[in-house]
Short mmCIF file of C-alpha atoms and ligand atoms in Angstrom, two decimals:
data_model
loop_
_atom_site.label_atom_id
_atom_site.label_comp_id
_atom_site.label_asym_id
_atom_site.label_seq_id
_atom_site.Cartn_x
_atom_site.Cartn_y
_atom_site.Cartn_z
CA MET A 17 -20.34 0.33 98.65
CA LEU A 18 -20.30 1.04 94.93
CA VAL A 19 -19.05 4.11 93.09
CA LEU A 20 -19.30 4.85 89.36
CA GLY A 21 -16.49 7.03 87.99
CA ILE A 22 -16.55 8.99 84.73
CA GLU A 23 -13.43 10.35 82.97
CA SER A 24 -13.52 12.80 80.04
CA SER A 25 -10.87 15.44 80.73
CA CYS A 26 -8.66 14.77 77.71
CA ASP A 27 -9.04 12.21 74.90
CA GLU A 28 -10.29 9.15 76.79
CA THR A 29 -14.00 8.65 77.41
CA ALA A 30 -14.10 6.18 80.28
CA ALA A 31 -16.28 4.81 83.04
CA ALA A 32 -15.79 2.21 85.75
CA VAL A 33 -17.41 0.76 88.86
CA VAL A 34 -15.40 0.01 92.03
CA THR A 35 -16.32 -1.28 95.46
CA ASP A 36 -15.00 -0.11 98.81
CA LYS A 37 -13.28 -3.52 99.02
CA LYS A 38 -11.03 -2.46 96.11
CA GLU A 39 -12.79 -4.65 93.56
CA LEU A 40 -12.83 -3.23 90.06
CA LEU A 41 -16.16 -4.53 88.75
CA SER A 42 -15.83 -2.94 85.32
CA SER A 43 -13.63 -0.53 83.41
CA VAL A 44 -14.50 0.72 79.94
CA VAL A 45 -12.08 3.03 78.11
CA TYR A 46 -12.64 4.54 74.69
CA SER A 47 -9.47 6.21 73.39
CA GLN A 48 -10.54 8.75 70.80
CA GLN A 49 -9.03 8.05 67.41
CA GLU A 50 -10.38 11.29 66.01
CA HIS A 51 -7.12 13.15 66.81
CA LYS A 52 -4.70 10.94 64.89
CA ALA A 53 -4.86 13.08 61.76
CA PHE A 54 -3.89 16.17 63.78
CA GLY A 55 -0.95 14.64 65.70
CA GLY A 56 -2.38 15.95 68.98
CA VAL A 57 -5.65 16.42 70.86
CA VAL A 58 -8.04 19.00 69.38
CA PRO A 59 -10.24 20.27 72.25
CA GLU A 60 -13.42 20.88 70.24
CA VAL A 61 -13.15 17.50 68.50
CA ALA A 62 -12.56 15.85 71.90
CA ALA A 63 -15.63 17.47 73.49
CA ARG A 64 -17.89 16.32 70.65
CA ALA A 65 -16.50 12.79 70.73
CA HIS A 66 -17.07 12.60 74.52
CA LEU A 67 -20.66 13.74 74.06
CA ASP A 68 -21.14 11.14 71.37
CA LYS A 69 -19.83 8.22 73.44
CA VAL A 70 -20.40 8.95 77.13
CA ASP A 71 -23.91 7.43 77.45
CA PHE A 72 -22.81 4.20 75.82
CA ILE A 73 -19.62 3.98 77.91
CA VAL A 74 -21.49 4.53 81.20
CA ASP A 75 -24.16 2.02 80.23
CA LYS A 76 -21.51 -0.56 79.33
CA ALA A 77 -19.65 0.01 82.63
CA LEU A 78 -22.87 -0.69 84.54
CA ARG A 79 -23.75 -3.73 82.43
CA ASP A 80 -20.21 -5.19 82.74
CA ALA A 81 -20.41 -4.72 86.52
CA ASN A 82 -23.92 -6.16 86.54
CA VAL A 83 -25.29 -3.26 88.59
CA SER A 84 -27.95 -0.59 88.06
CA PHE A 85 -27.99 3.14 88.88
CA GLU A 86 -30.07 2.31 91.96
CA ASP A 87 -27.28 0.09 93.34
CA LEU A 88 -24.72 2.92 93.30
CA ASP A 89 -23.74 4.80 96.47
CA ALA A 90 -22.21 7.75 94.64
CA ILE A 91 -21.27 8.98 91.17
CA ALA A 92 -17.86 10.61 90.62
CA ALA A 93 -16.56 12.52 87.61
CA SER A 94 -13.25 14.15 86.71
CA ALA A 95 -14.19 17.80 87.24
CA GLY A 96 -10.82 19.28 86.16
CA PRO A 97 -8.13 20.18 85.42
CA GLY A 98 -8.40 19.44 81.71
CA LEU A 99 -9.98 20.45 78.43
CA ILE A 100 -13.07 22.20 79.68
CA GLY A 101 -15.48 21.04 76.93
CA GLY A 102 -14.78 17.40 77.75
CA VAL A 103 -14.81 17.96 81.52
CA ILE A 104 -18.27 19.55 81.23
CA VAL A 105 -19.58 16.47 79.38
CA GLY A 106 -18.46 14.07 82.15
CA VAL A 107 -19.56 16.32 85.00
CA MET A 108 -23.01 16.99 83.49
CA THR A 109 -23.50 13.28 82.86
CA ALA A 110 -22.66 12.45 86.49
CA LYS A 111 -24.84 15.27 87.84
CA ALA A 112 -27.79 14.17 85.69
CA ILE A 113 -27.53 10.61 87.06
CA CYS A 114 -27.32 12.00 90.61
CA ALA A 115 -30.31 14.29 90.09
CA VAL A 116 -32.51 11.58 88.60
CA HIS A 117 -31.60 8.83 91.05
CA GLY A 118 -31.06 10.96 94.16
CA LYS A 119 -27.40 9.99 94.62
CA PRO A 120 -24.43 11.95 96.00
CA PHE A 121 -22.05 13.57 93.50
CA VAL A 122 -18.27 13.58 93.94
CA ALA A 123 -16.20 16.08 91.93
CA VAL A 124 -12.80 14.45 91.49
CA ASN A 125 -9.62 16.33 90.69
CA HIS A 126 -8.11 14.39 87.76
CA LEU A 127 -4.66 14.74 89.34
CA GLU A 128 -5.92 13.33 92.62
CA ALA A 129 -7.29 10.37 90.67
CA HIS A 130 -3.78 9.70 89.29
CA ALA A 131 -2.33 10.30 92.76
CA LEU A 132 -4.52 7.68 94.47
CA THR A 133 -4.66 4.99 91.75
CA ALA A 134 -1.84 2.91 93.25
CA ARG A 135 -3.99 2.47 96.40
CA LEU A 136 -6.63 0.60 94.40
CA ASN A 137 -4.32 -2.37 93.86
CA ASN A 138 -1.92 -1.99 96.79
CA ASP A 139 -2.10 -1.16 100.47
CA VAL A 140 -0.07 2.03 100.38
CA ASP A 141 -0.26 4.06 103.58
CA PHE A 142 -0.18 7.85 103.78
CA PRO A 143 2.05 9.78 103.69
CA TYR A 144 3.89 8.83 100.51
CA LEU A 145 6.07 10.56 97.97
CA LEU A 146 4.46 10.78 94.54
CA LEU A 147 5.87 11.34 91.08
CA LEU A 148 2.87 12.41 89.02
CA THR A 149 3.85 12.35 85.38
CA SER A 150 1.34 12.65 82.55
CA GLY A 151 0.75 14.48 79.29
CA GLY A 152 -0.21 17.73 80.99
CA HIS A 153 1.54 17.58 84.37
CA CYS A 154 4.85 16.61 85.94
CA GLN A 155 5.09 17.10 89.68
CA ILE A 156 6.68 15.69 92.82
CA LEU A 157 4.26 15.76 95.75
CA ALA A 158 4.00 14.69 99.36
CA VAL A 159 0.64 12.93 99.60
CA GLU A 160 -0.45 13.31 103.22
CA GLY A 161 -4.00 12.01 102.84
CA VAL A 162 -7.11 12.26 100.70
CA GLY A 163 -7.30 15.91 99.61
CA LYS A 164 -3.97 16.74 101.31
CA TYR A 165 -1.09 17.43 98.96
CA HIS A 166 2.10 19.40 99.31
CA ARG A 167 3.94 20.10 96.09
CA LEU A 168 7.71 19.82 96.43
CA GLY A 169 8.56 20.47 92.79
CA ALA A 170 7.16 20.58 89.25
CA THR A 171 8.16 21.16 85.68
CA ILE A 172 8.75 24.80 84.86
CA ASP A 173 7.78 24.25 81.21
CA ASP A 174 6.68 21.05 79.39
CA ALA A 175 5.39 17.90 81.06
CA ALA A 176 7.43 14.73 80.44
CA GLY A 177 4.54 13.09 78.53
CA GLU A 178 4.23 16.15 76.33
CA ALA A 179 7.96 15.86 75.50
CA PHE A 180 7.48 12.18 74.57
CA ASP A 181 4.57 13.17 72.30
CA LYS A 182 6.55 15.98 70.64
CA VAL A 183 9.61 13.80 70.00
CA ALA A 184 7.34 11.15 68.46
CA LYS A 185 5.84 13.82 66.22
CA MET A 186 9.29 15.06 65.12
CA LEU A 187 10.21 11.52 64.14
CA GLY A 188 6.86 10.90 62.44
CA LEU A 189 6.07 7.96 64.73
CA GLY A 190 2.40 8.80 65.42
CA TYR A 191 0.19 9.71 68.36
CA PRO A 192 0.15 9.25 71.34
CA GLY A 193 3.90 9.27 71.30
CA GLY A 194 4.92 7.81 74.66
CA PRO A 195 4.39 4.11 73.94
CA LEU A 196 5.91 4.46 70.44
CA VAL A 197 9.04 6.21 71.68
CA GLU A 198 9.40 3.52 74.35
CA LYS A 199 9.08 0.79 71.72
CA TYR A 200 11.72 2.37 69.44
CA ALA A 201 14.01 3.07 72.40
CA ARG A 202 14.23 -0.67 73.15
CA SER A 203 16.31 -1.28 70.03
CA GLY A 204 18.26 1.99 70.15
CA ASP A 205 21.76 2.99 71.26
CA ASP A 206 21.25 5.36 74.21
CA GLY A 207 24.82 6.67 74.00
CA ARG A 208 24.83 7.86 70.37
CA PHE A 209 23.72 11.49 70.89
CA ASP A 210 24.70 13.87 73.65
CA LEU A 211 21.49 15.38 75.09
CA PRO A 212 21.10 17.76 78.05
CA ARG A 213 19.54 16.94 81.43
CA PRO A 214 18.20 20.42 82.28
CA MET A 215 18.21 21.53 85.93
CA ILE A 216 19.64 18.36 87.41
CA ASP A 217 22.28 20.27 89.38
CA LYS A 218 19.83 22.78 90.83
CA ALA A 219 18.58 22.73 94.43
CA GLY A 220 14.99 21.62 95.05
CA CYS A 221 13.15 19.33 92.66
CA ASP A 222 11.67 21.47 89.91
CA MET A 223 12.15 20.04 86.42
CA SER A 224 12.39 21.18 82.81
CA PHE A 225 11.93 19.31 79.54
CA SER A 226 11.64 22.04 76.95
CA GLY A 227 15.43 22.39 76.40
CA LEU A 228 15.73 18.64 75.95
CA LYS A 229 12.97 18.69 73.35
CA THR A 230 14.75 21.51 71.47
CA ALA A 231 18.04 19.55 71.61
CA VAL A 232 16.31 16.53 70.08
CA ARG A 233 14.88 18.76 67.33
CA ARG A 234 18.41 19.98 66.56
CA VAL A 235 19.72 16.41 66.31
CA VAL A 236 16.87 15.44 63.98
CA GLU A 237 17.27 18.54 61.79
CA ASN A 238 21.03 18.02 61.47
CA PHE A 239 20.61 14.66 59.72
CA GLU A 240 21.57 14.97 56.07
CA ALA A 241 19.65 11.94 54.84
CA PRO A 242 16.14 10.91 55.98
CA LEU A 243 16.38 9.08 59.30
CA SER A 244 16.58 5.30 59.10
CA GLU A 245 14.59 3.15 61.52
CA GLN A 246 17.83 2.61 63.47
CA ASP A 247 18.48 6.38 63.64
CA LYS A 248 14.96 6.89 65.02
CA ALA A 249 15.51 4.14 67.58
CA ASP A 250 18.80 5.76 68.66
CA VAL A 251 17.14 9.20 69.04
CA CYS A 252 14.34 7.64 71.10
CA ALA A 253 16.78 5.72 73.32
CA CYS A 254 18.90 8.83 74.01
CA PHE A 255 15.83 10.99 74.66
CA GLN A 256 14.20 8.45 76.97
CA ARG A 257 17.44 8.00 78.92
CA ALA A 258 17.73 11.79 79.36
CA VAL A 259 14.13 11.99 80.66
CA LEU A 260 14.68 9.09 83.06
CA GLU A 261 17.94 10.51 84.37
CA SER A 262 16.31 13.93 84.85
CA LEU A 263 13.33 12.48 86.68
CA THR A 264 15.40 10.26 88.96
CA ALA A 265 17.89 13.06 89.70
CA ARG A 266 15.07 15.42 90.70
CA LEU A 267 13.39 12.68 92.73
CA LYS A 268 16.57 12.14 94.73
CA ASN A 269 16.21 15.72 95.97
CA GLY A 270 12.47 15.15 96.38
CA ILE A 271 13.10 12.13 98.60
CA ARG A 272 15.50 14.19 100.76
CA LEU A 273 12.92 16.98 101.18
CA PHE A 274 10.12 14.50 101.84
CA LYS A 275 12.10 12.56 104.44
CA LYS A 276 12.83 15.77 106.34
CA ASP A 277 9.08 16.27 106.86
CA PHE A 278 8.12 12.59 107.12
CA PRO A 279 11.06 10.54 108.45
CA GLN A 280 8.82 7.50 109.07
CA ALA A 281 7.27 7.41 105.57
CA LYS A 282 8.00 4.26 103.60
CA SER A 283 6.72 4.57 100.04
CA LEU A 284 7.51 6.03 96.65
CA VAL A 285 4.56 6.00 94.24
CA VAL A 286 4.26 6.87 90.56
CA GLY A 287 1.09 7.82 88.69
CA GLY A 288 -0.04 9.29 85.35
CA GLY A 289 0.34 8.17 81.74
CA VAL A 290 4.16 8.18 81.69
CA ALA A 291 4.09 5.69 84.59
CA ALA A 292 3.22 3.10 81.92
CA ASN A 293 6.84 3.38 80.71
CA GLY A 294 8.64 0.15 81.63
CA ALA A 295 12.11 1.72 81.74
CA LEU A 296 10.86 4.46 84.08
CA ARG A 297 9.26 1.89 86.38
CA GLU A 298 12.55 -0.03 86.56
CA ALA A 299 14.54 3.15 87.26
CA LEU A 300 12.13 4.19 90.03
CA GLN A 301 12.13 0.70 91.53
CA ALA A 302 15.94 0.79 91.68
CA LEU A 303 15.99 4.31 93.17
CA ALA A 304 13.41 3.34 95.82
CA ALA A 305 15.44 0.26 96.77
CA ARG A 306 18.61 2.36 97.19
CA ARG A 307 16.71 4.81 99.41
CA LYS A 308 15.05 1.99 101.43
CA LEU A 309 11.56 2.85 100.19
CA ASP A 310 8.84 0.53 98.90
CA PHE A 311 7.87 1.31 95.32
CA TYR A 312 4.31 1.18 93.99
CA ALA A 313 2.94 1.76 90.49
CA PRO A 314 -0.59 1.24 89.19
CA PRO A 315 -1.08 -1.65 86.76
CA MET A 316 -0.14 -0.60 83.20
CA ASN A 317 -3.75 -0.16 82.04
CA LEU A 318 -4.55 2.18 84.95
CA CYS A 319 -1.65 4.58 84.27
CA THR A 320 -3.11 6.39 81.27
CA ASP A 321 -6.53 7.98 81.73
CA ASN A 322 -9.31 5.60 82.75
CA GLY A 323 -12.55 5.51 84.73
CA ALA A 324 -11.26 3.22 87.50
CA MET A 325 -8.96 5.90 88.90
CA VAL A 326 -11.84 8.37 89.03
CA ALA A 327 -14.18 5.83 90.61
CA TRP A 328 -11.52 4.93 93.19
CA ALA A 329 -10.69 8.58 94.05
CA GLY A 330 -14.47 9.11 94.24
CA MET A 331 -14.72 6.18 96.65
CA GLU A 332 -11.89 7.54 98.83
CA ARG A 333 -13.52 10.98 98.96
CA PHE A 334 -17.01 9.56 99.53
CA LYS A 335 -15.75 7.46 102.45
CA ALA A 336 -14.14 10.61 103.90
CA GLY A 337 -17.49 12.43 103.64
CA LEU A 338 -16.26 14.68 100.84
CA THR A 339 -19.24 14.93 98.48
CA ASP A 340 -20.08 17.96 96.33
CA SER A 341 -23.21 19.90 95.48
CA LEU A 342 -24.77 19.79 92.03
CA ASP A 343 -23.72 23.45 91.70
CA PHE A 344 -20.05 22.45 91.49
CA SER A 345 -18.47 24.17 88.46
CA PRO A 346 -15.96 22.25 86.33
CA ARG A 347 -12.46 23.70 86.64
CA PRO A 348 -10.04 24.03 83.70
CA ARG A 349 -7.30 24.70 86.28
CA TRP A 350 -7.25 23.01 89.66
CA PRO A 351 -3.92 22.63 91.48
CA LEU A 352 -3.67 19.75 93.95
CA ASP A 353 -1.68 21.92 96.31
CA PRO A 354 -3.75 25.11 96.75
CA SER A 355 -0.63 27.13 97.55
CA THR A 356 0.59 26.67 93.96
CA LYS A 357 -0.84 27.95 90.69
CA ARG A 358 -0.65 24.80 88.55
O1 LIG B 415 -2.39 10.46 82.19
P1 LIG B 415 -2.56 10.55 80.73
O2 LIG B 415 -3.33 9.47 80.02
O3 LIG B 415 -3.24 11.91 80.33
C1 LIG B 415 -3.02 13.10 81.01
O4 LIG B 415 -3.58 13.26 82.12
O5 LIG B 415 -2.21 13.89 80.47
O6 LIG B 415 -1.09 10.67 80.12
C2 LIG B 415 -0.89 10.67 78.74
C3 LIG B 415 0.57 10.86 78.49
C4 LIG B 415 0.89 11.09 77.02
O7 LIG B 415 1.76 12.19 76.91
C5 LIG B 415 1.56 9.79 76.60
O8 LIG B 415 2.49 9.95 75.54
C6 LIG B 415 2.25 9.38 77.88
O9 LIG B 415 1.30 9.68 78.89
N1 LIG B 415 2.56 7.94 77.88
C7 LIG B 415 3.82 7.44 77.92
C8 LIG B 415 3.70 6.02 77.82
N2 LIG B 415 2.36 5.72 77.75
C9 LIG B 415 1.69 6.91 77.81
N3 LIG B 415 5.01 8.05 78.00
C10 LIG B 415 6.12 7.26 77.99
N4 LIG B 415 6.08 5.92 77.88
C11 LIG B 415 4.90 5.25 77.80
N5 LIG B 415 4.86 3.92 77.69
ZN1 LIG B 416 -4.39 11.90 83.15
#
């Protein structure tokens, strides 16, 4: 079976084709450069850029995979949550293909796509504990099956990726900030500045990154001379260490809560853009080993937004009989766990 997946919920226009045998036949990602001048994603600019590129990206994904629309079993698109203008572009493109070629449509929750990506390259059984950490979301979830999520904790303010982006902006490193902060952090002294780890002593596994971001701003503003490259590296190293220690501390509680419900479960999984951070992957690997869990992360290029994760989530839903009507409305908000608001 073949599924085409389309992603357009933020600033990547992407499409990919996967098979039910977990073969990734193609994956085309266009990362919009239009936002660089603004230091962040501008929704209206993003929507226009998606519209501009989506036909070409879909066509290239099919050509790279050497398949035609007729060969496809279903077409999936990220249908939310995200910037609604962009989401509409991807969803309408998928629906148009479905209408013309008489194919089933699968509306994929972007967060579910991140949640299931690790299963494309690994045999990870349900249930598993998931750290979903991206630019817009930071959550700890029990993944019980396709479409079955129980949220154990989440950030009460900023997402971790957002904090990386804001720190990069404060230091004038560029956008997107995550990879740049990680690069600087490698040559920095992570003990030079004392930064907070908000909420790490609290029960449960909710998180917070806004206070940490403010503390970094204070450090940066208190410099008397312009920051040297070494100063910037030291700020990045201290910030990254604080994020990692916060995430792992909260996950320790998450693991305890998860094991109460699922004592037989074996896996810790990470997904979302921040999962591309090498130091985070190492920290999670070490934590999983201490807790006798197997650790799985998607390959680096499938952590940040891409079409393969949407195609794969589409495949998982299609195989479970979960297709959607062409009336499906894109959703700016769409929690994975329906008992929660975000
Ligand atoms: O999943 P994603 O592409 O988009 C959303 O769904 O939000 O995640 C993007 C986020 C950005 O905030 C970016 O700075 C962060 O992931 N990111 C990283 C790294 N690569 C991307 N954060 C830390 N370290 C990285 N290497
Ligand atoms: Zn994402």
